[in-house]
Amino acid sequence: MPIVDVKKLTKQYPAKNFSKDKITALNNFSLQVEPGSIFGLLGPNGAGKTTLVKILLGITFPTSGEVNIFEKPVTDISYKFKVGYLPENHRFPNYLSGEQVLSYYGRMSGMADKEVKIKIPEMLSLVGMSDWAKTKIKKYSKGMMQRLGLAQAMINSPELIFLDEPTDGVDPIGRKEIRDILLNLKNEGKTIFLNSHLLSEIELVCDKVAILDKGTLVKMGSVEEITSGEDSYLFHTNDLTDSLVNDLILKFKVVMHGKNEFSYATSSIEDVNNILDFLRSEKVLIFGFNKEKTSLEDMFINIIGKQTVN
Amino acid sequence: MIFKTLLYSTIREAIEKKIVLAIFTLIGLVVFLMLLFINLDSVDGIQQMLSLGGDETYRENIIRFTSELLNQFTFLAVFFLLLIFSASYIPSMLEKGSIDVLLSKPVSRPKIIIAKFLSVVFLAFIILSFLILLIWIMVSARSGIWHFPFLTSILWFTLIFAILYSFQMFLGLVTQNTIISLAINLFILFPISAVLAVREQTIFTLVDSGFVKFIVDFLYYILPKAWDLREMCVNLILGYGVESYQPLITSVLFMFTVISLSVYYFSKKDY
């Protein structure tokens, strides 16, 4: 049974300019998350990712559709005993120290005093913040706040953890540490729902990925499934004119990497020949082209680009 | 457990923001000035003058003096400070990033609102108890009159604060803005409520229109009657009895209505 089960979910907000029109944040959206997996949610800004997470946590209410977590509707708050959440740009009372923040949110999660006292040093050590336990959080850097936020999301030993941009503001070593924590949690059988702009990170840790654009689910599957459908070709040419670059983007949805290099994703060898014909007809000098493994980033840009053009 | 945690965090926030310290300092300063005043030789003369009408008159005058002293000081200074410090609680709780974490915890929304309300009222109760006990002990020790019904004013003033804070909380939820919610509440507490309490001697002498009188009466009955409750409290302390419990009943009804509206609004709102 899926741990998160969303069926035909729609969320509309009233427009702000007193018009009768409504803004659709999520449009007839369905997805399932299996227990013990890391699920990645991708999408450009305003795609509806945070709205979806907020609905799953009962922070925002759906307009229509069905949302069940641990086989219970989200209106039944008892599921929250088994859930942890790190929101994007979280804000904790800045007069508290790191350990006081964990103590406060641990108790708010329904933990007993004794249990909280045992878990605080464990969590602080896990996120590398033991030395800062007694320091007021107003002195913390962005990366330290992020680590503390992660500890807060894990303090009640949740079975399902929602993380919204968990590595935001964290240095590369910290990111690696957070990735390791996520993989350890997965090995312990926990389920992680991850919202991130960092596609390379999603690619490294997620078992399943959903791509969301303008409130619509565009694609869902494992990273392999999403990236295996098409091959990517990297072209090296002479410097291209602006009008030629525009033509390439519009006709072939290429991704430019400078004036003389671009990627082209396709599953058809005929398309490769077509783009070669086009380049030759425009008298472009082709220095070479290589077939590459399609990254999630290429695929994401390709899919979102197509959606935008459509 | 959840209520205890919210209560603890509310008190801690008040301490950390130095608001409690400011209120206690103000109270301490006033009490210190009063101590200086009642130890002046001239006070002996005032005492002798007050006792000219006999023991009963003396006793009544002392109780009236203490009640009025408390009423003016509490209303104008302590209530003002309490409302200012409590005004930011709800808007700061609703800030993006803060409300998200709170609502992800296994606590129902009505419980959060009621716990916030009760914890602020509890804090006000502690501060008012400190103030009223100090004034009572000081005046009683000097005058030798220990009038215990005077202590009921702790509960009266806590109730008046709870009524005012319920509206503050509702405004904070709707506007999500400390300044706007505070300004509206103070406007209703000080000018509006005070004028409506004496509307027959003020507005009605200036206006003949039956419709305007109806509107003014309507406002009087639906809004909290802080000034009437204050008068009621003094009359009860002095043992005069109460002419009508209408201000108490309508104000308490106002409080429960506003708390219910707050709970409903908070429970339905998307964050």
XYZ file of C-alpha atoms in Angstrom, chain B:
271
model
C 1.593 18.276 27.410
C 0.948 20.445 24.346
C -0.700 23.148 26.454
C 2.201 23.081 28.905
C 4.647 23.441 26.002
C 2.725 26.358 24.480
C 2.377 28.016 27.896
C 6.075 27.639 28.546
C 6.992 29.039 25.136
C 4.633 32.018 25.570
C 6.146 32.904 28.951
C 9.639 32.389 27.615
C 8.933 34.665 24.636
C 7.642 37.371 26.985
C 10.753 37.068 29.162
C 13.143 37.035 26.213
C 11.496 40.051 24.598
C 12.048 41.903 27.908
C 8.342 42.783 28.028
C 7.706 41.148 31.354
C 10.797 42.872 32.676
C 9.464 46.232 31.440
C 6.083 45.654 33.074
C 7.579 44.505 36.384
C 9.992 47.466 36.348
C 7.115 49.861 35.788
C 5.089 48.264 38.566
C 8.130 48.313 40.873
C 8.738 51.992 40.111
C 5.137 52.975 40.828
C 5.044 50.948 44.013
C 8.329 52.511 45.117
C 6.913 56.019 44.512
C 3.801 55.066 46.461
C 5.933 53.781 49.329
C 7.704 57.132 49.437
C 4.345 58.908 49.337
C 2.639 56.981 52.136
C 5.615 57.461 54.398
C 5.361 61.244 54.165
C 4.235 63.062 57.335
C 1.494 64.767 55.360
C -0.145 61.379 54.770
C -0.742 61.151 58.524
C -2.696 64.375 58.199
C -4.685 62.975 55.273
C -5.383 59.847 57.305
C -6.635 61.916 60.222
C -8.814 63.918 57.843
C -10.240 60.742 56.281
C -11.052 59.357 59.734
C -13.055 62.450 60.794
C -16.315 60.813 59.702
C -15.718 57.851 62.011
C -14.175 54.399 61.577
C -16.587 53.251 58.860
C -16.037 56.336 56.716
C -12.298 56.007 57.171
C -12.418 52.372 56.137
C -14.562 53.154 53.091
C -12.313 56.017 52.053
C -9.194 53.871 52.264
C -10.792 51.072 50.223
C -12.099 53.555 47.661
C -8.683 55.207 47.454
C -6.973 51.826 46.862
C -9.539 50.716 44.292
C -9.326 53.961 42.345
C -5.545 53.917 42.487
C -5.493 50.438 41.071
C -8.180 51.156 38.494
C -6.447 54.145 37.000
C -2.961 52.692 37.028
C -3.944 49.238 35.805
C -6.203 50.538 33.087
C -3.957 53.171 31.647
C -0.522 51.624 32.065
C -0.564 47.900 32.711
C -3.390 47.052 30.293
C -1.761 49.191 27.651
C 1.568 47.377 28.082
C -0.062 43.950 28.295
C -1.940 44.552 25.059
C 1.196 45.799 23.328
C 3.256 42.785 24.354
C 0.541 40.280 23.508
C -0.287 41.866 20.132
C 2.648 40.267 18.340
C 2.009 36.692 19.511
C -0.485 35.694 16.835
C 1.066 37.570 13.856
C 4.521 36.181 14.697
C 3.083 32.659 14.974
C 1.524 33.105 11.519
C 4.764 34.143 9.825
C 5.715 32.020 6.841
C 8.107 29.274 7.884
C 6.883 29.385 11.476
C 3.224 28.448 10.961
C 4.252 25.681 8.518
C 6.263 23.842 11.165
C 3.607 24.362 13.824
C 0.764 23.028 11.667
C 2.806 19.981 10.664
C 2.729 18.846 14.307
C -0.021 16.568 15.626
C -1.952 19.360 17.298
C -5.410 20.414 16.185
C -5.847 24.015 15.098
C -8.537 24.808 17.726
C -6.156 23.500 20.409
C -3.351 25.802 19.191
C -5.592 28.879 19.318
C -7.142 28.070 22.683
C -3.748 27.202 24.211
C -2.270 30.489 22.895
C -5.220 32.431 24.306
C -5.096 30.752 27.709
C -1.322 31.055 28.011
C -1.404 34.823 27.343
C -4.290 35.239 29.824
C -2.383 33.164 32.393
C 0.641 35.414 31.990
C -1.573 38.483 32.432
C -3.028 36.863 35.565
C 0.474 36.486 37.052
C 1.392 40.107 36.296
C -1.940 41.472 37.595
C -1.691 39.331 40.752
C 1.770 40.730 41.443
C 0.597 44.312 40.938
C -2.646 44.056 42.910
C -1.101 42.116 45.799
C 1.704 44.656 46.114
C -0.657 47.627 46.180
C -3.005 45.875 48.594
C -0.249 44.877 51.035
C 1.301 48.332 50.942
C -1.898 50.321 51.528
C -3.251 47.832 54.048
C -0.031 47.771 56.056
C -0.013 51.570 56.228
C -3.723 52.000 56.986
C -4.233 48.881 59.100
C -7.320 47.988 57.012
C -7.055 44.551 55.398
C -10.001 44.434 53.028
C -9.902 40.983 51.444
C -12.651 41.512 48.795
C -10.160 43.881 47.203
C -8.263 40.799 45.967
C -11.223 39.768 43.806
C -10.062 42.556 41.498
C -7.304 40.159 40.341
C -9.980 37.965 38.767
C -11.975 40.933 37.461
C -8.998 42.499 35.787
C -7.885 39.158 34.348
C -11.383 38.717 32.934
C -11.338 42.219 31.410
C -7.945 41.482 29.884
C -9.181 38.119 28.529
C -12.146 39.874 26.872
C -9.864 42.473 25.278
C -7.246 39.912 24.281
C -9.843 37.661 22.613
C -10.529 40.518 20.199
C -6.811 41.213 19.816
C -6.276 37.566 18.898
C -9.066 37.600 16.321
C -7.725 40.789 14.726
C -4.218 39.282 14.689
C -5.513 36.186 12.882
C -7.402 38.173 10.257
C -4.909 40.976 9.612
C -1.707 38.986 10.400
C -0.319 42.379 11.378
C 0.710 43.421 14.896
C 0.361 47.187 14.419
C -3.060 47.111 12.735
C -4.553 44.644 15.210
C -3.182 46.600 18.180
C -4.354 49.952 16.824
C -7.918 48.689 16.254
C -8.094 47.067 19.684
C -6.720 50.079 21.555
C -9.107 52.327 19.637
C -12.036 50.193 20.758
C -10.765 49.910 24.334
C -9.920 53.520 25.067
C -11.991 56.040 23.117
C -14.919 53.928 21.871
C -15.614 51.793 24.932
C -15.105 54.760 27.295
C -17.472 57.041 25.341
C -20.095 54.325 24.841
C -20.096 53.645 28.597
C -21.244 57.220 29.202
C -23.204 57.642 25.935
C -26.310 59.005 27.689
C -24.330 61.876 29.199
C -22.306 62.564 26.042
C -23.532 61.444 22.605
C -27.258 61.419 23.406
C -27.162 65.026 24.658
C -25.730 66.110 21.301
C -27.810 63.962 18.933
C -31.577 63.731 18.576
C -31.771 61.179 15.766
C -33.388 57.939 16.864
C -31.440 56.042 14.224
C -28.068 57.314 15.485
C -29.088 56.475 19.048
C -30.038 52.983 17.907
C -26.640 52.523 16.212
C -24.796 53.813 19.291
C -26.816 51.521 21.565
C -26.209 48.619 19.209
C -22.444 49.247 19.302
C -22.557 49.532 23.075
C -24.258 46.165 23.461
C -22.095 44.225 21.000
C -18.678 45.627 21.944
C -16.807 44.679 25.129
C -17.589 46.993 28.048
C -14.224 47.336 29.720
C -15.095 50.594 31.486
C -18.411 49.335 32.818
C -16.713 46.210 34.115
C -14.140 48.354 35.859
C -16.929 50.292 37.601
C -18.632 47.037 38.503
C -15.423 45.781 40.070
C -15.065 48.920 42.258
C -18.682 48.726 43.372
C -18.290 45.099 44.384
C -15.098 45.831 46.319
C -16.852 48.656 48.149
C -19.809 46.346 48.858
C -22.312 48.501 46.956
C -23.682 45.624 44.928
C -24.331 45.640 41.202
C -27.253 47.333 39.472
C -27.160 45.168 36.369
C -25.015 42.263 35.222
C -25.704 43.146 31.586
C -22.170 44.561 30.913
C -20.623 41.379 32.336
C -22.923 39.004 30.450
C -22.643 40.796 27.082
C -18.857 41.191 27.403
C -18.365 37.505 28.234
C -20.667 36.581 25.353
C -18.558 38.838 23.133
C -15.416 37.015 24.285
C -16.834 33.542 23.583
C -18.191 34.669 20.200
C -14.848 36.148 19.183
C -12.917 33.063 20.379
C -15.308 30.829 18.412
C -14.834 33.003 15.321
C -11.043 32.834 15.795
C -11.112 29.054 16.061
C -13.351 28.774 13.001
C -11.247 31.190 10.927
C -7.949 29.550 11.902
C -9.333 26.062 11.243
C -10.448 26.934 7.706
C -7.574 29.139 6.575
C -4.899 28.018 4.097
C -1.341 28.820 5.194
